[in-house]
XYZ file of N, CA and C in Angstrom:
675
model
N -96.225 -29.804 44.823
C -96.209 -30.025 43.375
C -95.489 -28.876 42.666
N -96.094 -27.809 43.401
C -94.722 -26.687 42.520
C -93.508 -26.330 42.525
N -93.278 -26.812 44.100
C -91.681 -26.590 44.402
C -91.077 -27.839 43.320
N -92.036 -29.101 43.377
C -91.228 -30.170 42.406
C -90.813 -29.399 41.215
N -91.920 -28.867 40.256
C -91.409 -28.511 39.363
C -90.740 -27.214 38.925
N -90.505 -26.598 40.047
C -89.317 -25.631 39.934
C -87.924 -26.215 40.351
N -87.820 -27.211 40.680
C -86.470 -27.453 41.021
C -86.314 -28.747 39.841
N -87.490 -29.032 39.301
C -87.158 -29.673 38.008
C -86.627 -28.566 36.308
N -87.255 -27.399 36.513
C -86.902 -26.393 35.960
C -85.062 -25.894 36.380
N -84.882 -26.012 37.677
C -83.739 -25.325 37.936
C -82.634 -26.134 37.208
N -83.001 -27.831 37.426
C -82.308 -28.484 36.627
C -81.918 -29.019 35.068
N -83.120 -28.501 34.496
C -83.162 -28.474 33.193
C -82.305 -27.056 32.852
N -82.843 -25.902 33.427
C -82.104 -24.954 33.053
C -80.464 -24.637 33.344
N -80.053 -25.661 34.196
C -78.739 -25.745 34.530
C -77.822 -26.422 33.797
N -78.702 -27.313 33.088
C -77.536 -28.074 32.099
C -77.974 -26.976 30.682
N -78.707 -26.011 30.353
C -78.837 -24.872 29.600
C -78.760 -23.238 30.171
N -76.989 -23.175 30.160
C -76.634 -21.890 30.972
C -77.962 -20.374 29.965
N -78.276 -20.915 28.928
C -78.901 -20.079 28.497
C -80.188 -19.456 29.027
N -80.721 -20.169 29.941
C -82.555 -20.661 30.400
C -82.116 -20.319 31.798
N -82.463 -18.852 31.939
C -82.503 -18.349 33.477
C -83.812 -18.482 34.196
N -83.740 -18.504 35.378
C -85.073 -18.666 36.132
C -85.027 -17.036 36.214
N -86.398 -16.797 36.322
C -86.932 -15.303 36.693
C -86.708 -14.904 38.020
N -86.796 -13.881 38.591
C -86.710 -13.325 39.241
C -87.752 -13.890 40.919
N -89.264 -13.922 39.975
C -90.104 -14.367 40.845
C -89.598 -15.663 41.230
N -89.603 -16.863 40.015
C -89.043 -17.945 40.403
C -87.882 -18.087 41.730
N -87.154 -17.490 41.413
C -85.905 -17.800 42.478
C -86.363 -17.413 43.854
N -87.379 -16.494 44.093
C -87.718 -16.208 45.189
C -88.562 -17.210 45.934
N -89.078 -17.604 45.189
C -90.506 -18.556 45.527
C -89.572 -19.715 45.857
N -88.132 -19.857 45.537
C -87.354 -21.269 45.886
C -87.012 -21.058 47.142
N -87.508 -22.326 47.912
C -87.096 -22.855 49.204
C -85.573 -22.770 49.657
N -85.295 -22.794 51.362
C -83.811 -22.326 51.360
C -83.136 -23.334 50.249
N -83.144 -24.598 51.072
C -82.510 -25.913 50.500
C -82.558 -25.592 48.515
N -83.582 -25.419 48.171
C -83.508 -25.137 46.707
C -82.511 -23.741 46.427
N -82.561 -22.971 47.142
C -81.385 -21.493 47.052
C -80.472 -21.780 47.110
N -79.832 -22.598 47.939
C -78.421 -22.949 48.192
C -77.746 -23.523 46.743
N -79.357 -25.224 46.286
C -78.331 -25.906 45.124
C -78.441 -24.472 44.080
N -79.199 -23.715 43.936
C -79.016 -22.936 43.086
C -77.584 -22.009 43.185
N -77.360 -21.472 44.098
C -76.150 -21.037 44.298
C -74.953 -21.960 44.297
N -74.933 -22.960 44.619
C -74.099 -23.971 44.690
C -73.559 -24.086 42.795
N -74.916 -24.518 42.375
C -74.882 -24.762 40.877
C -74.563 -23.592 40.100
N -74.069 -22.121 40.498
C -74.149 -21.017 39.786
C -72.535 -21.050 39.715
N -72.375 -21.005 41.366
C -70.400 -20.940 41.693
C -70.095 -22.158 40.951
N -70.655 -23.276 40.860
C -69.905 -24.192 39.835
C -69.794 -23.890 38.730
N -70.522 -23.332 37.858
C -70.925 -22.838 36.722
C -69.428 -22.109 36.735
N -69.682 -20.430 37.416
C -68.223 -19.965 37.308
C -66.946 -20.278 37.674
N -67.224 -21.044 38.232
C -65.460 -21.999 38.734
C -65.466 -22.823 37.078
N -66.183 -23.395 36.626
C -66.072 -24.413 35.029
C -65.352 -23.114 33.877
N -66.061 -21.940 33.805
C -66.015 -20.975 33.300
C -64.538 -20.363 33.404
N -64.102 -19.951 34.542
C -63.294 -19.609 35.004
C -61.942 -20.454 34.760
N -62.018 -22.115 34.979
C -61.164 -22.725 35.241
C -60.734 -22.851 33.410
N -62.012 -23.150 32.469
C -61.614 -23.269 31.028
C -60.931 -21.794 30.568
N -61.254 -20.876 31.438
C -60.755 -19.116 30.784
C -59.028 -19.357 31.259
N -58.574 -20.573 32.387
C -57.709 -20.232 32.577
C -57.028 -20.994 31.860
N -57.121 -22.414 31.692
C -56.613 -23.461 30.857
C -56.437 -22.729 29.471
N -57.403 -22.174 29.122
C -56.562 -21.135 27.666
C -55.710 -19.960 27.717
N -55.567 -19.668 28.957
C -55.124 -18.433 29.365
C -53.290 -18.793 29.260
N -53.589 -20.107 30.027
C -52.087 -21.011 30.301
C -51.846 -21.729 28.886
N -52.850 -22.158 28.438
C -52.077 -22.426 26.987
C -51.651 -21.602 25.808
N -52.359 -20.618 25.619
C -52.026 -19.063 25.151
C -50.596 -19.038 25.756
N -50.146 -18.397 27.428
C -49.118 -18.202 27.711
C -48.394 -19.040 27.013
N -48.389 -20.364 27.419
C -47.637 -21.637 27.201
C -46.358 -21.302 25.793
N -47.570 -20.793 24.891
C -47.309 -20.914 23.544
C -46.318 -19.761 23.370
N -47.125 -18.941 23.652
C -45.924 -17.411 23.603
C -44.883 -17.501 24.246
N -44.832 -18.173 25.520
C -43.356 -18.255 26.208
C -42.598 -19.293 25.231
N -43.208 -20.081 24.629
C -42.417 -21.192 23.882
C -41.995 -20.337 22.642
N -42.623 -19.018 22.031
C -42.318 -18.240 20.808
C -40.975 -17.797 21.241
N -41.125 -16.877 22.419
C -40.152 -16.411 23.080
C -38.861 -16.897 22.851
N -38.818 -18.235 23.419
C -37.645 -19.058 23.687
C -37.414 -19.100 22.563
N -37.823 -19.648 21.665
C -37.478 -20.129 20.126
C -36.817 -18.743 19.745
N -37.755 -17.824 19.488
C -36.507 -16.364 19.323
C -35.715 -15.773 19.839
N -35.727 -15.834 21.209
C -34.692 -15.907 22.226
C -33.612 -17.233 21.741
N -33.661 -17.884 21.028
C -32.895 -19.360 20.401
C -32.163 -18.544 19.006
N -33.010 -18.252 18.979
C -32.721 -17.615 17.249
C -31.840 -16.242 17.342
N -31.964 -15.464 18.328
C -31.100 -14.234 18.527
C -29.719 -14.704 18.891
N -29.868 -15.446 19.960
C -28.386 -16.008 20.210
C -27.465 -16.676 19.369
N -28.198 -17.407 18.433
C -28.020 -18.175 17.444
C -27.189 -16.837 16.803
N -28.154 -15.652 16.372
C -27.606 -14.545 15.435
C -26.286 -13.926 15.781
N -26.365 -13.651 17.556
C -25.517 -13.428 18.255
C -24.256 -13.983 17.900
N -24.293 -15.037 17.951
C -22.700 -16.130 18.231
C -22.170 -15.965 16.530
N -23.065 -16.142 15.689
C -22.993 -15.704 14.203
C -22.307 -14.676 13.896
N -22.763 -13.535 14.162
C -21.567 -12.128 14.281
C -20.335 -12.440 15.256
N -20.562 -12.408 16.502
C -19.277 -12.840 17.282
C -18.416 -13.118 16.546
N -18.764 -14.809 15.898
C -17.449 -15.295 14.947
C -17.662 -14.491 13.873
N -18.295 -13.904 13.183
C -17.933 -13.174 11.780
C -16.920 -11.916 12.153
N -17.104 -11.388 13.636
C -16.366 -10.273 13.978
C -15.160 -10.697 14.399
N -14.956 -11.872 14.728
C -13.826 -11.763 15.140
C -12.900 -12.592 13.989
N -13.506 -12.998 13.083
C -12.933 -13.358 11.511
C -12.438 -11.863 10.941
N -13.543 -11.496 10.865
C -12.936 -9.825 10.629
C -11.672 -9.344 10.966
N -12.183 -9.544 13.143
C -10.681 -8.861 13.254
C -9.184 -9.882 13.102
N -9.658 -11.003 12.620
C -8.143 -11.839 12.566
C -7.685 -11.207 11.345
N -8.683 -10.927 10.429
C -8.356 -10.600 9.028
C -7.670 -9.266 9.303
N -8.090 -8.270 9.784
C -7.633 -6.750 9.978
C -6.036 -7.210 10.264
N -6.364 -7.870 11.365
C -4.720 -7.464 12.275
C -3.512 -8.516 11.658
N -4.569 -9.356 10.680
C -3.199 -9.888 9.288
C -2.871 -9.088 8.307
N -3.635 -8.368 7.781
C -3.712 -7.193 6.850
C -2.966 -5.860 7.554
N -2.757 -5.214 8.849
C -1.960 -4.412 9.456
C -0.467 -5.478 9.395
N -0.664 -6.285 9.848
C 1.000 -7.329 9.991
C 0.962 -7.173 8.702
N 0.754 -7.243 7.473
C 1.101 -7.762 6.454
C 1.785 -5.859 5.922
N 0.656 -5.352 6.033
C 0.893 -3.647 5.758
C 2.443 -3.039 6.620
N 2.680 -3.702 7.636
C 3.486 -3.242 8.656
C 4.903 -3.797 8.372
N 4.896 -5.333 7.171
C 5.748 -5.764 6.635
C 6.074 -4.988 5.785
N 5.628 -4.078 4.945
C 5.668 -3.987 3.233
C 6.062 -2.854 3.881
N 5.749 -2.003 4.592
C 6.304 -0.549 5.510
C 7.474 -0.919 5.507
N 7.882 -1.852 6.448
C 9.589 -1.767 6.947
C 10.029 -2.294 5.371
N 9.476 -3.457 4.365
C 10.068 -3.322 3.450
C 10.428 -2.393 2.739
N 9.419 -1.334 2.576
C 9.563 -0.237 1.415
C 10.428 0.569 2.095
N 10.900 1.043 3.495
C 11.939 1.829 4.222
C 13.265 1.115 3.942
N 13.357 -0.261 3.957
C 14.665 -0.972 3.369
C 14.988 -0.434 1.996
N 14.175 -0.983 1.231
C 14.218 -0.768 -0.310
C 14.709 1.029 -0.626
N 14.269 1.453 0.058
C 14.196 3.008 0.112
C 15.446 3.750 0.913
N 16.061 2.877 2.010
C 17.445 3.241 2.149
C 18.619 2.316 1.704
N 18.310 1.579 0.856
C 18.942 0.547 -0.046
C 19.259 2.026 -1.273
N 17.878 1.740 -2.122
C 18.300 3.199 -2.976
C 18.493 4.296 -2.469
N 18.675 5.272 -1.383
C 19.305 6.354 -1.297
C 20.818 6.146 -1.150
N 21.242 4.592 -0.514
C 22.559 4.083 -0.473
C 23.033 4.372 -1.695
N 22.036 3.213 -2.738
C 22.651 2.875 -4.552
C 23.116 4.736 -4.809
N 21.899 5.429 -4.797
C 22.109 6.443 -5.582
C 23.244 7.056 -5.362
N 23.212 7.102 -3.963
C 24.548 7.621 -3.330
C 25.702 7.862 -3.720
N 25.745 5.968 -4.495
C 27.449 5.254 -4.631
C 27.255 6.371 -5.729
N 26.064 5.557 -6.688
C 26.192 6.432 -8.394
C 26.949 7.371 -8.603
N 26.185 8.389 -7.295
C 26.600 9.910 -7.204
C 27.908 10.485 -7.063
N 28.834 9.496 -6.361
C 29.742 9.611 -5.562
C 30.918 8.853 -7.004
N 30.227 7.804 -7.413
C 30.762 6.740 -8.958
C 31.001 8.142 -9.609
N 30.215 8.308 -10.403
C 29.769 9.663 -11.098
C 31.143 11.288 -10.796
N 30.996 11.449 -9.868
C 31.766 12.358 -9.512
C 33.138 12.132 -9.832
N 33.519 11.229 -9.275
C 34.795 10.448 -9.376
C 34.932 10.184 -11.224
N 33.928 9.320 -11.566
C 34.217 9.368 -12.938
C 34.509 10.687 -13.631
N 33.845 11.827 -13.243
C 33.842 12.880 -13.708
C 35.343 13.585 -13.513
N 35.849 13.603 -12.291
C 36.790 13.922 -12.273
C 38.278 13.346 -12.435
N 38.311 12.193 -13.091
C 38.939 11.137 -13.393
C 39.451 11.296 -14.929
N 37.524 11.735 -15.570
C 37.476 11.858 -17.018
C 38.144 13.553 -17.501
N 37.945 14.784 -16.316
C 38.180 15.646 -16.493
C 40.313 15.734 -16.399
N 40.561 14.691 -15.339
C 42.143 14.764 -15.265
C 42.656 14.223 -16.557
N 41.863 13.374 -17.156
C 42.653 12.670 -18.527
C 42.208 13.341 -19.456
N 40.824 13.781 -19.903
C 40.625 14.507 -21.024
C 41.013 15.855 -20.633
N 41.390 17.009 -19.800
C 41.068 18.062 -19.985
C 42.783 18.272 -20.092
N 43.495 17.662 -19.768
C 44.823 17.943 -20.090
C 45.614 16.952 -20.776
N 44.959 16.448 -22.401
C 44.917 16.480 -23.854
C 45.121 16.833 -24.164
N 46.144 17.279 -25.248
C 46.045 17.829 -26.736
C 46.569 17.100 -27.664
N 45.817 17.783 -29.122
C 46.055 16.890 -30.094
C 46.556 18.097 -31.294
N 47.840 17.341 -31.781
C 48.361 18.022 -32.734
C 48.608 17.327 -34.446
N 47.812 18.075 -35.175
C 47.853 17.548 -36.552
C 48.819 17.988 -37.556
N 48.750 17.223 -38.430
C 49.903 17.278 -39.851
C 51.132 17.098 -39.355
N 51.643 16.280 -38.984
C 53.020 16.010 -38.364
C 52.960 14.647 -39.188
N 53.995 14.788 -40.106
C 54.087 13.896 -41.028
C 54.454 11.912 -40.047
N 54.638 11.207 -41.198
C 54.014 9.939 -40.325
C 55.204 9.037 -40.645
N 56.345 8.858 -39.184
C 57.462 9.097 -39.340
C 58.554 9.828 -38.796
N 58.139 11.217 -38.719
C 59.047 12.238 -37.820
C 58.963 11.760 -37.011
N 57.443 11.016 -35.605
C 57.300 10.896 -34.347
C 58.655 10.046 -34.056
N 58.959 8.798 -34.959
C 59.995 8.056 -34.257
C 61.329 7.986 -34.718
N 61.462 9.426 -35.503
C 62.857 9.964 -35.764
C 62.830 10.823 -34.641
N 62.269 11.648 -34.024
C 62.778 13.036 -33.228
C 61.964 12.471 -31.949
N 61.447 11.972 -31.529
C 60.377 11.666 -30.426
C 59.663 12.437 -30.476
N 58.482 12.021 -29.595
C 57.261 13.156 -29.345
C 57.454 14.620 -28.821
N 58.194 14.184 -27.800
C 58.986 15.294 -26.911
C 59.658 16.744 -27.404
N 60.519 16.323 -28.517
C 61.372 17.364 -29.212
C 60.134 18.069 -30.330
N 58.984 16.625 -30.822
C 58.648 17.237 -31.750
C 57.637 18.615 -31.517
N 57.189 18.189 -29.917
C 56.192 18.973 -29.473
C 57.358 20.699 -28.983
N 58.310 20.409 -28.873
C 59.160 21.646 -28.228
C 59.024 22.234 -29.722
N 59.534 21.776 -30.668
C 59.819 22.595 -31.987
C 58.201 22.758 -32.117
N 56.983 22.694 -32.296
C 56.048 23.703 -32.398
C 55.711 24.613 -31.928
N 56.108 24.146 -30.638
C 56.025 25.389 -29.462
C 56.953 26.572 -29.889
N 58.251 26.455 -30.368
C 59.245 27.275 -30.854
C 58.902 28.211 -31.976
N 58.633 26.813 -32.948
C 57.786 27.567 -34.463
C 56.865 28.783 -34.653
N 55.765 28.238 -33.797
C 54.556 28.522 -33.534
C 54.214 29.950 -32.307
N 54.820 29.127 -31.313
C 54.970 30.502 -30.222
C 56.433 30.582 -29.427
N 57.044 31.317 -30.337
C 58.612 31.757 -30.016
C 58.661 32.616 -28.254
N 57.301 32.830 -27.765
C 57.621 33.301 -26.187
C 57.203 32.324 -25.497
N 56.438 31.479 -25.606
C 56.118 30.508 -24.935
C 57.627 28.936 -24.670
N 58.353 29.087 -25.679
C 59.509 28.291 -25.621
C 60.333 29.393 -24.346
N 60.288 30.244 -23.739
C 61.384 30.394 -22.518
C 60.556 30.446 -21.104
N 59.092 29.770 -21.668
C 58.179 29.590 -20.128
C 58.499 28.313 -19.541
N 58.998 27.354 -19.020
C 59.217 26.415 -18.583
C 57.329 25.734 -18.142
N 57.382 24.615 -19.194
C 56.450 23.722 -18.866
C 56.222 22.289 -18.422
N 55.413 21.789 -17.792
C 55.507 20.437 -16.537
C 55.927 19.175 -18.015
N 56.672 18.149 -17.610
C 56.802 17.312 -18.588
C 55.406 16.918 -18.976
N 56.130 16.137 -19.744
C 54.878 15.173 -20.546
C 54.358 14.299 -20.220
N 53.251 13.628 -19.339
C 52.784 12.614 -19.089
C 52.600 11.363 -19.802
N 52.218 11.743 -20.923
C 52.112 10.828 -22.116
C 51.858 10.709 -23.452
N 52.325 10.519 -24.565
C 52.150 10.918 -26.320
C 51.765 9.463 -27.293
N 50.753 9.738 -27.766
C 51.185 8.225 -28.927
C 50.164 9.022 -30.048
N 50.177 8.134 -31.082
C 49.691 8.329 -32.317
C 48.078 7.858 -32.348
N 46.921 8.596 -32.984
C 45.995 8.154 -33.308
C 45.440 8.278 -34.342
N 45.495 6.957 -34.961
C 44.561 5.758 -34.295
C 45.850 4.940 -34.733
N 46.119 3.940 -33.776
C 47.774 3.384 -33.409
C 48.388 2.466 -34.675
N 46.789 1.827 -35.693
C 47.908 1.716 -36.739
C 46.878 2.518 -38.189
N 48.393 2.183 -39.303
C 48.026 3.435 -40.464
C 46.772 2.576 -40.937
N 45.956 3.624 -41.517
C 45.232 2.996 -42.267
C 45.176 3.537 -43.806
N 45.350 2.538 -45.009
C 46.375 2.958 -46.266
C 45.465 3.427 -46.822
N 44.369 3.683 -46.547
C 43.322 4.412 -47.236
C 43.067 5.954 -47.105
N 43.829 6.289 -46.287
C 44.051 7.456 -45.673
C 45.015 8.428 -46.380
N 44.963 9.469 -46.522
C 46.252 10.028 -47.233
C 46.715 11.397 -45.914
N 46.096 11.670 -45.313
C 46.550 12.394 -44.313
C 47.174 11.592 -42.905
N 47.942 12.101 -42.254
C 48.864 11.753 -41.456
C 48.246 11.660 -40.097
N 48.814 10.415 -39.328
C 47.685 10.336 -37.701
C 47.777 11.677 -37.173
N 47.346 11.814 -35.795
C 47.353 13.162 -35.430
C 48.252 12.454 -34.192
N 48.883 13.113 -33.070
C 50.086 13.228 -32.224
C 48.827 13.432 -30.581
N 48.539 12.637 -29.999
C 47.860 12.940 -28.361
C 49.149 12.969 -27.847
N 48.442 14.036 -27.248
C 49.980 14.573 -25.767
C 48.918 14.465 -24.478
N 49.169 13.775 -23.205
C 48.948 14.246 -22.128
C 49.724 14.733 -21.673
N 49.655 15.907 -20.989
C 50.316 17.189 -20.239
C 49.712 16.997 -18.602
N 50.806 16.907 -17.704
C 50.435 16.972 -16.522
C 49.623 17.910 -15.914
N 49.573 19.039 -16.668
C 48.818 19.958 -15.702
C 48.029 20.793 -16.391
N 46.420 21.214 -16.722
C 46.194 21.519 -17.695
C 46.140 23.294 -18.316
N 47.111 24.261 -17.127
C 47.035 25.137 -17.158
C 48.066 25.354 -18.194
N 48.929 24.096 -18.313
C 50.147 23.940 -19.639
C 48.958 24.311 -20.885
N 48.079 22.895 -20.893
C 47.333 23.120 -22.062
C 46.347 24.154 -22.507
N 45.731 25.069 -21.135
C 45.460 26.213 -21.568
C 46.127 27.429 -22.095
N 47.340 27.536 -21.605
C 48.671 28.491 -22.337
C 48.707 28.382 -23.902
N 48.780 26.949 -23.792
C 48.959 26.779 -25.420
C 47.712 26.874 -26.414
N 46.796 26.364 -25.577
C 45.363 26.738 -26.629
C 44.784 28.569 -26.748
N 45.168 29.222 -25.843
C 45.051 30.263 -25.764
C 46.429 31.272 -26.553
N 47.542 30.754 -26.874
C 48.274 31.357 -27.718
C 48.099 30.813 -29.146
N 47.450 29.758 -29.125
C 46.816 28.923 -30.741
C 46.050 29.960 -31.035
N 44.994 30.342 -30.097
C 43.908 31.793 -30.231
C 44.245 32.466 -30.854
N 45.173 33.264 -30.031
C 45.754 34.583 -30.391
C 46.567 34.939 -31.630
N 47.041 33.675 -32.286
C 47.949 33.569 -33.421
C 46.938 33.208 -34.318
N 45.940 32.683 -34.558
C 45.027 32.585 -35.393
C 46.010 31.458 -36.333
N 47.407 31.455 -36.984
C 47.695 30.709 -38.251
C 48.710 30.089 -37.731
N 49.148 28.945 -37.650
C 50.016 28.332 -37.596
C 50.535 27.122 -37.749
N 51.712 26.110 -37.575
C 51.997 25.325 -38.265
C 51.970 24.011 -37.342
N 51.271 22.887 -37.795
C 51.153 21.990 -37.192
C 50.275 21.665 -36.220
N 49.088 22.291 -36.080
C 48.189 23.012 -35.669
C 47.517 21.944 -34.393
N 48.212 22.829 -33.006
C 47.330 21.907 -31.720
C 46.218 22.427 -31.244
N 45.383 20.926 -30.759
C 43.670 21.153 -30.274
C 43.917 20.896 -29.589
């Protein structure tokens, strides 16, 4: 009668993991009753065990599935820069081609104008000395009435000042005359003074002789600039 109701106890308390048998109890149980008790304990922790693992694996489950998803999401980020970097570098190495154009342009442009300036310089010079052969061996002689020029020519009229004016300079032999006319070529009747007489002189060391004895005489007649 008592073993009945300890192994009716073992079973009540087995479907209530809470409701341990005592100490005495378990002893007082027969082999056959020790065994289901042990039997029923390892089941207990195999149930225990097997639900600790089923969450253990669904826990994992979940985190390896986090994993992946951000492991999804990095690569994702990954390939994102890739192409933004290499947008970048298409952009750079159009922006160097483009920089590398405007270089060789601005070296064109830049031995284009050292060319231009060049000519200018070279224009310039030439003009200069072009302007210095025609103006610097000029002269201009005033008050020569308007009239004499194409009774006596230019020629004679310019010898007789030279004579007038500087009586040593008439036995220096000077280069002809290149060229004479009247300015300004016609009269103008409003005028009461007489054109003035341009002489080009071939050589202008003629026309320094004579401006330098104009100097020295301070007064004279018919008076050349």
């Amino acid at each position: 009668m008592k073993r009945q109701r300890t192994i009716t106890q073992m079973r009540e308390k087995g479907k209530n993991p809470e409701n341990k048998l005592s100490n005495e109890e378990i002893l007082s149980l027969q082999e056959k009753d020790f065994k289901f008790l042990m039997l029923k304990m390892i089941q207990d922790i195999g149930n225990k065990l097997e639900a600790k693992m089923d969450k253990l694996q669904e826990t994992l489950s979940k985190e390896i599935q986090d994993i992946k998803l951000k492991q999804e999401e990095m690569q994702n980020t990954i390939t994102e820069i890739k192409h933004s970097l290499e947008a970048v570098n298409s952009r750079i190495q159009e922006a160097e081609e483009r920089i590398s154009e405007v270089e060789d342009r601005l070296v064109e442009i830049t031995d284009a104008e050292h060319k231009r300036e060049k000519r200018l310089k070279t224009n310039e010079e030439s003009l200069r000395e072009l302007w210095d052969n025609v103006k610097c061996t000029n002269i201009r002689i005033i008050g020569v009435p308007e009239g004499e020029e194409r009774e006596k020519g230019t020629e004679k009229i310019f010898q007789e000042i030279l004579v007038e004016n500087f009586p040593h300079m008439g036995k220096e032999p000077l280069t002809p005359i290149q060229e004479a006319q009247q300015v300004p070529h016609k009269i103008n009747p409003r005028r009461n003074t007489p054109r003035h007489i341009l002489i080009k002189l071939t050589k202008i060391k003629d026309k320094e002789k004579i401006l330098k004895a104009a100097r020295e005489k301070k007064q004279h007649k018919r008076e050349p600039q």
